[in-house]
Coordinates of C-alpha atoms in Angstrom, one line a residue:
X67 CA 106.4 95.8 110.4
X68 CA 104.4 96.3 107.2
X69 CA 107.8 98.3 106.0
X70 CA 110.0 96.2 106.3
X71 CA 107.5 93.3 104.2
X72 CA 107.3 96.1 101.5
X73 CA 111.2 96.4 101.6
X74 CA 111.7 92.8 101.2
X75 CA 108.9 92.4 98.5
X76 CA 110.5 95.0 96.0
X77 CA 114.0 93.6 96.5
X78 CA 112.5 90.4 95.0
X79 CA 111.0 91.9 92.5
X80 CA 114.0 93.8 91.7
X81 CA 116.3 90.6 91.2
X82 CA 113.5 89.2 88.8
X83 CA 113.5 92.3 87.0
X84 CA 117.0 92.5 86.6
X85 CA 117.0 89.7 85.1
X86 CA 114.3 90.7 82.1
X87 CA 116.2 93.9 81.7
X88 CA 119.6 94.8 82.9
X89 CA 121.1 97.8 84.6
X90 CA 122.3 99.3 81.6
X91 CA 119.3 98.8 79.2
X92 CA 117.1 100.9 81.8
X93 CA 119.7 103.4 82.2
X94 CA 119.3 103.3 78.3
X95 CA 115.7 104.2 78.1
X96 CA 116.4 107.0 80.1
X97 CA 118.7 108.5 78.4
X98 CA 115.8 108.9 75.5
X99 CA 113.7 111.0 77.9
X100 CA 114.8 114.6 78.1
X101 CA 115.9 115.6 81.0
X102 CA 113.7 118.0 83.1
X103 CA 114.4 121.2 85.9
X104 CA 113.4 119.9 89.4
X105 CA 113.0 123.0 90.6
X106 CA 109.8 123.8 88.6
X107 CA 108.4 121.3 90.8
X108 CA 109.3 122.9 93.7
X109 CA 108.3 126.3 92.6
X110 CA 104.4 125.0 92.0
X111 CA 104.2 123.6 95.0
X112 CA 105.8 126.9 96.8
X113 CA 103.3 129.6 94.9
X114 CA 100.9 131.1 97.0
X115 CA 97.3 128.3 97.8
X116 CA 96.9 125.0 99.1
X117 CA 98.4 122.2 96.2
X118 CA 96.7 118.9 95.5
X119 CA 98.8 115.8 94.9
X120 CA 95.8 113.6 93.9
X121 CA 96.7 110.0 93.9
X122 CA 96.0 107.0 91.8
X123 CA 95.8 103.8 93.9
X124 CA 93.8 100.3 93.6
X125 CA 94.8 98.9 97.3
X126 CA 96.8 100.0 100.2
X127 CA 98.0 97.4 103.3
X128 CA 96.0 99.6 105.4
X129 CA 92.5 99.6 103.9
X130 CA 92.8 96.9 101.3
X131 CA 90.9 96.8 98.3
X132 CA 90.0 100.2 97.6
X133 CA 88.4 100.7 94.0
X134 CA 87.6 97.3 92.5
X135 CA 87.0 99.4 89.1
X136 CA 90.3 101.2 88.3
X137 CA 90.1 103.2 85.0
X138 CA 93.5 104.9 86.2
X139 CA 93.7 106.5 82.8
X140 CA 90.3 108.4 83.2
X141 CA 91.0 109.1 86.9
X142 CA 94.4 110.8 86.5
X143 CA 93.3 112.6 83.4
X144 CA 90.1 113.3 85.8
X145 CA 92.5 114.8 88.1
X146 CA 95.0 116.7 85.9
X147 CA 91.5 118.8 84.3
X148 CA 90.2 119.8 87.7
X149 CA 93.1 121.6 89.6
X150 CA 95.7 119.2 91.0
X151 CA 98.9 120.2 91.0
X152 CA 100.4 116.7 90.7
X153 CA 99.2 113.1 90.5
X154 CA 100.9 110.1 92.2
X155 CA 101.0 106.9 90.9
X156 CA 101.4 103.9 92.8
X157 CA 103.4 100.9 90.9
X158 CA 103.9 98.9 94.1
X159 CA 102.3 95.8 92.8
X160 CA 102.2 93.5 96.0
X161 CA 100.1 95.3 98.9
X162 CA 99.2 98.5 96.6
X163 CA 97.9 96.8 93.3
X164 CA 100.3 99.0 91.0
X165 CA 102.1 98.6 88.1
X166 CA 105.4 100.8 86.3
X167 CA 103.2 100.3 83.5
X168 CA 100.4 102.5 84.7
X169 CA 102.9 105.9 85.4
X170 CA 104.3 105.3 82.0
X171 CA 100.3 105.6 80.6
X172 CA 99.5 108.3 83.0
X173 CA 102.8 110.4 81.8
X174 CA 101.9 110.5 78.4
X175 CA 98.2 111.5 78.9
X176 CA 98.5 114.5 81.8
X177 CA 100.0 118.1 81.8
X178 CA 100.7 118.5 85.7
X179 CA 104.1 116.4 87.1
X180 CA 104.0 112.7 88.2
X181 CA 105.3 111.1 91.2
X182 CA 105.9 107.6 90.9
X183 CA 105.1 106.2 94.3
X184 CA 106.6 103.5 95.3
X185 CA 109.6 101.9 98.0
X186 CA 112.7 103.1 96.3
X187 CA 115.9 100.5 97.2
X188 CA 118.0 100.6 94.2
X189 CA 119.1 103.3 92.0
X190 CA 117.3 101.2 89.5
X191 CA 114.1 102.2 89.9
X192 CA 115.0 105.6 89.6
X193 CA 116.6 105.3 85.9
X194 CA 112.8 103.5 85.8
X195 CA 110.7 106.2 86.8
X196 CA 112.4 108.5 84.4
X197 CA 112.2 105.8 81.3
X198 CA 108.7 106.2 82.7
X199 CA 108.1 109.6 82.2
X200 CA 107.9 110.6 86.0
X201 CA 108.7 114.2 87.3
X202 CA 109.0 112.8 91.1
X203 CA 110.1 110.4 93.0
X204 CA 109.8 109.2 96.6
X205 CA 112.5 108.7 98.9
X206 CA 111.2 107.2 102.2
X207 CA 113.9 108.2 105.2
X208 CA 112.8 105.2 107.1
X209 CA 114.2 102.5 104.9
X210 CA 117.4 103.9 103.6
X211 CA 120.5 103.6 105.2
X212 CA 121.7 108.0 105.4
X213 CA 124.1 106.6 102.4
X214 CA 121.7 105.4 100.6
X215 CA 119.6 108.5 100.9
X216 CA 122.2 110.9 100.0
X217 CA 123.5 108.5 97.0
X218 CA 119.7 108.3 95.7
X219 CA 118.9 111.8 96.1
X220 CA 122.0 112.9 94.4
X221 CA 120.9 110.5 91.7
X222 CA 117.9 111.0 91.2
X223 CA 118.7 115.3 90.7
X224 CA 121.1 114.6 88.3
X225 CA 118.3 113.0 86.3
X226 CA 116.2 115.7 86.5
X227 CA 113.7 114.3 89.1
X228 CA 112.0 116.1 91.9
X229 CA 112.6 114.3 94.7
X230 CA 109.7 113.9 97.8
X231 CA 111.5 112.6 101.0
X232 CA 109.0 111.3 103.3
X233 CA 110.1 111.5 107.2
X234 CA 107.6 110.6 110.0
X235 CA 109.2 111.7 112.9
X236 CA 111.4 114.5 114.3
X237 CA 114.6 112.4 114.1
X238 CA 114.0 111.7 110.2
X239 CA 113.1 115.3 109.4
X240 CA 116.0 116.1 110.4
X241 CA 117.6 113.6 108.3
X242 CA 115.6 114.9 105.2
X243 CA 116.7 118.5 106.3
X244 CA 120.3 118.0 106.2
X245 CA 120.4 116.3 102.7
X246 CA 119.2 119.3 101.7
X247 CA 115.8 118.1 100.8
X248 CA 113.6 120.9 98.8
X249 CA 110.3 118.8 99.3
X250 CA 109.5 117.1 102.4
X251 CA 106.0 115.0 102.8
X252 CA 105.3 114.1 106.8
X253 CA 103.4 111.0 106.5
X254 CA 100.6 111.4 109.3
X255 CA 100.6 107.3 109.5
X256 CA 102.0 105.8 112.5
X257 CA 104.0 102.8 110.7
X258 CA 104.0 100.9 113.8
X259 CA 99.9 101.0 115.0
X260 CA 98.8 102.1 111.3
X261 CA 96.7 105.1 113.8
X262 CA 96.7 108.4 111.8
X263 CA 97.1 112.2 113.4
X264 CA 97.0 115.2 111.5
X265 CA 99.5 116.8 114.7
X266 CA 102.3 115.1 113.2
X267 CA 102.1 117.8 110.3
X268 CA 101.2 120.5 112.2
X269 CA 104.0 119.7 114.7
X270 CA 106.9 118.9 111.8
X271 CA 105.8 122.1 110.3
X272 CA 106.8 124.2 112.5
X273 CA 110.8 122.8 112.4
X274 CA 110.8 123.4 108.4
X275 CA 111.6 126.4 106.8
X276 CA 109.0 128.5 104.7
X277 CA 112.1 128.0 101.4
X278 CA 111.3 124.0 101.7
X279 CA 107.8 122.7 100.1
X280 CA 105.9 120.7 102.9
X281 CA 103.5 118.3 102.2
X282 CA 100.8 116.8 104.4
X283 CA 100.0 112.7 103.6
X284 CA 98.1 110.3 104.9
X285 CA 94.2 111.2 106.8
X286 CA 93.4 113.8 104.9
X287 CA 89.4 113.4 104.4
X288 CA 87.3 116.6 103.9
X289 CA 88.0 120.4 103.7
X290 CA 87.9 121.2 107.7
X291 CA 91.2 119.2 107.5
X292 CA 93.2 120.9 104.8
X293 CA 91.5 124.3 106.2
X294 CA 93.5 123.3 109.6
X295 CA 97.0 122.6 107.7
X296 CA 96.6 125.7 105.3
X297 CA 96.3 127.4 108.9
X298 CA 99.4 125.7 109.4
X299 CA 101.8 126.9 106.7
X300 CA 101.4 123.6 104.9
X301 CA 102.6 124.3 101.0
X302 CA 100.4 120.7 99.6
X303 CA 98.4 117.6 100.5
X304 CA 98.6 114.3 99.4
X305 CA 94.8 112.6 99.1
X306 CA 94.6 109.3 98.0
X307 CA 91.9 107.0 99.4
X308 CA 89.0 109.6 99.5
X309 CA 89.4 110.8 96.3
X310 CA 89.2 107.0 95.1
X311 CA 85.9 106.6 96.6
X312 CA 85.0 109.7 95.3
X313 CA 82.2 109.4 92.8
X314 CA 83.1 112.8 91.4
X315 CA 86.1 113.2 91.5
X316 CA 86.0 116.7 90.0
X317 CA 83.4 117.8 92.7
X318 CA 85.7 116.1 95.6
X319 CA 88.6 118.3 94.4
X320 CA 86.9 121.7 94.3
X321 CA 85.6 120.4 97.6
X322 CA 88.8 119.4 99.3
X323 CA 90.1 123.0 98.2
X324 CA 87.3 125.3 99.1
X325 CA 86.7 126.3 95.7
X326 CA 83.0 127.0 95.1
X327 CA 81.6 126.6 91.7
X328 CA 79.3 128.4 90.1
X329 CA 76.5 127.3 88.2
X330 CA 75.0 130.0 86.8
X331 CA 76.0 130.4 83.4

């Protein structure tokens, strides 16, 4: 499974990285960033409306290639001027095309909060995303052991990072509930056959309550499609690939969220 590849690829990576700089001289860098309230992420993505999480991304396993120009700086600062309410930056460099070095760019040139995406394994690349200047983090239920996720999450709040646990199923929302998750993204991707469905948000919405931020990822094209999850309760969307291929990006946004601009001036 493409997980489990993903998982084994960052835990190499890890061990190399380890080696350039140690535990302790990236808990180090941290330590220089102030530390930020979580819960302000939560809050923006539980006021009233439909919240963009636009994402920065070269590649995915799924699609492959996906922008072979990638001025991530002008597309995240494209994103942070036209309404998003957070930008995700991939730094999975093997199936993804990311680097930690493009979140630590994007940080210093956007207002709105950052997520660093990427398969979390090690409390490491937590102290990372905050030398980084992230706001968010991902915690993916499906390849953490519960300890793990509990350990991480903990970790993670105590540094002041929002923390985005991604479930796919039933059995691992539940998981995401009882840690006491305040953010939960349903990834609308079966992991297995790679097919996507929009009814595994609108279903998992239904078992979260209205207190916890839900967010919609994965197959999320056009407006009809956030219209049916805003029907739904659903707090936020993360958009990745068709706001890549976007042109105008701007004009994709105010699409994607119903907002109508006018010209006249």
């Amino acid at each position: 499974m493409i997980l489990d590849d993903l998982v084994a690829a960052t835990k190499r990576r890890l061990t190399k990285g380890k080696a350039t700089e140690s535990l302790e001289q990236v808990k180090a860098r941290a330590a220089k960033v102030p530390t930020k309230d979580p819960q302000q992420v939560y809050d923006r993505f539980l006021a009233p409306g439909m919240h963009l999480i636009g994402e920065v991304k070269q590649a995915s396993p799924s699609k492959g290639q996906i922008a072979s120009d990638f001025p991530y700086l002008d597309i995240a600062k494209d994103y942070d001027q036209n309404g998003v309410t957070a930008i995700s930056v991939l730094t999975e460099p093997d199936y993804f095309k990311g680097d930690l070095r493009y979140l630590d760019e994007i940080t210093d040139e956007v207002t709105v909060p950052v997520l660093r995406k990427d398969f979390v394994v090690d409390d490491y690349m937590l102290y990372q995303a905050k030398a980084a200047g992230a706001s968010i983090v991902l915690l993916i239920v499906a390849i953490l052991t519960p300890q793990q996720l509990h350990d991480y999450f903990a970790l993670a709040t105590k540094l002041g990072l929002a923390v985005l646990v991604e479930a796919h199923d039933e059995t691992e929302l539940q998981q995401a509930l009882g840690l006491g998750a305040k953010m939960i993204g349903v990834n609308n991707r079966d992991l297995k056959t790679f097919t996507v469905s929009l009814n595994n948000s609108l279903n998992l919405r239904k078992l979260v309550p209205n207190n916890i931020a839900f967010i919609a990822e994965s197959g999320i094209h056009d407006r009809d499609n956030i219209a049916t999850l805003e029907a739904a309760h659903v707090n936020g969307v993360l958009v990745g690939e068709t706001l890549m291929r976007a042109d105008d990006k701007a004009a994709k946004i105010n699409e994607l969220l119903g907002v109508t601009v006018n010209d006249a001036n």
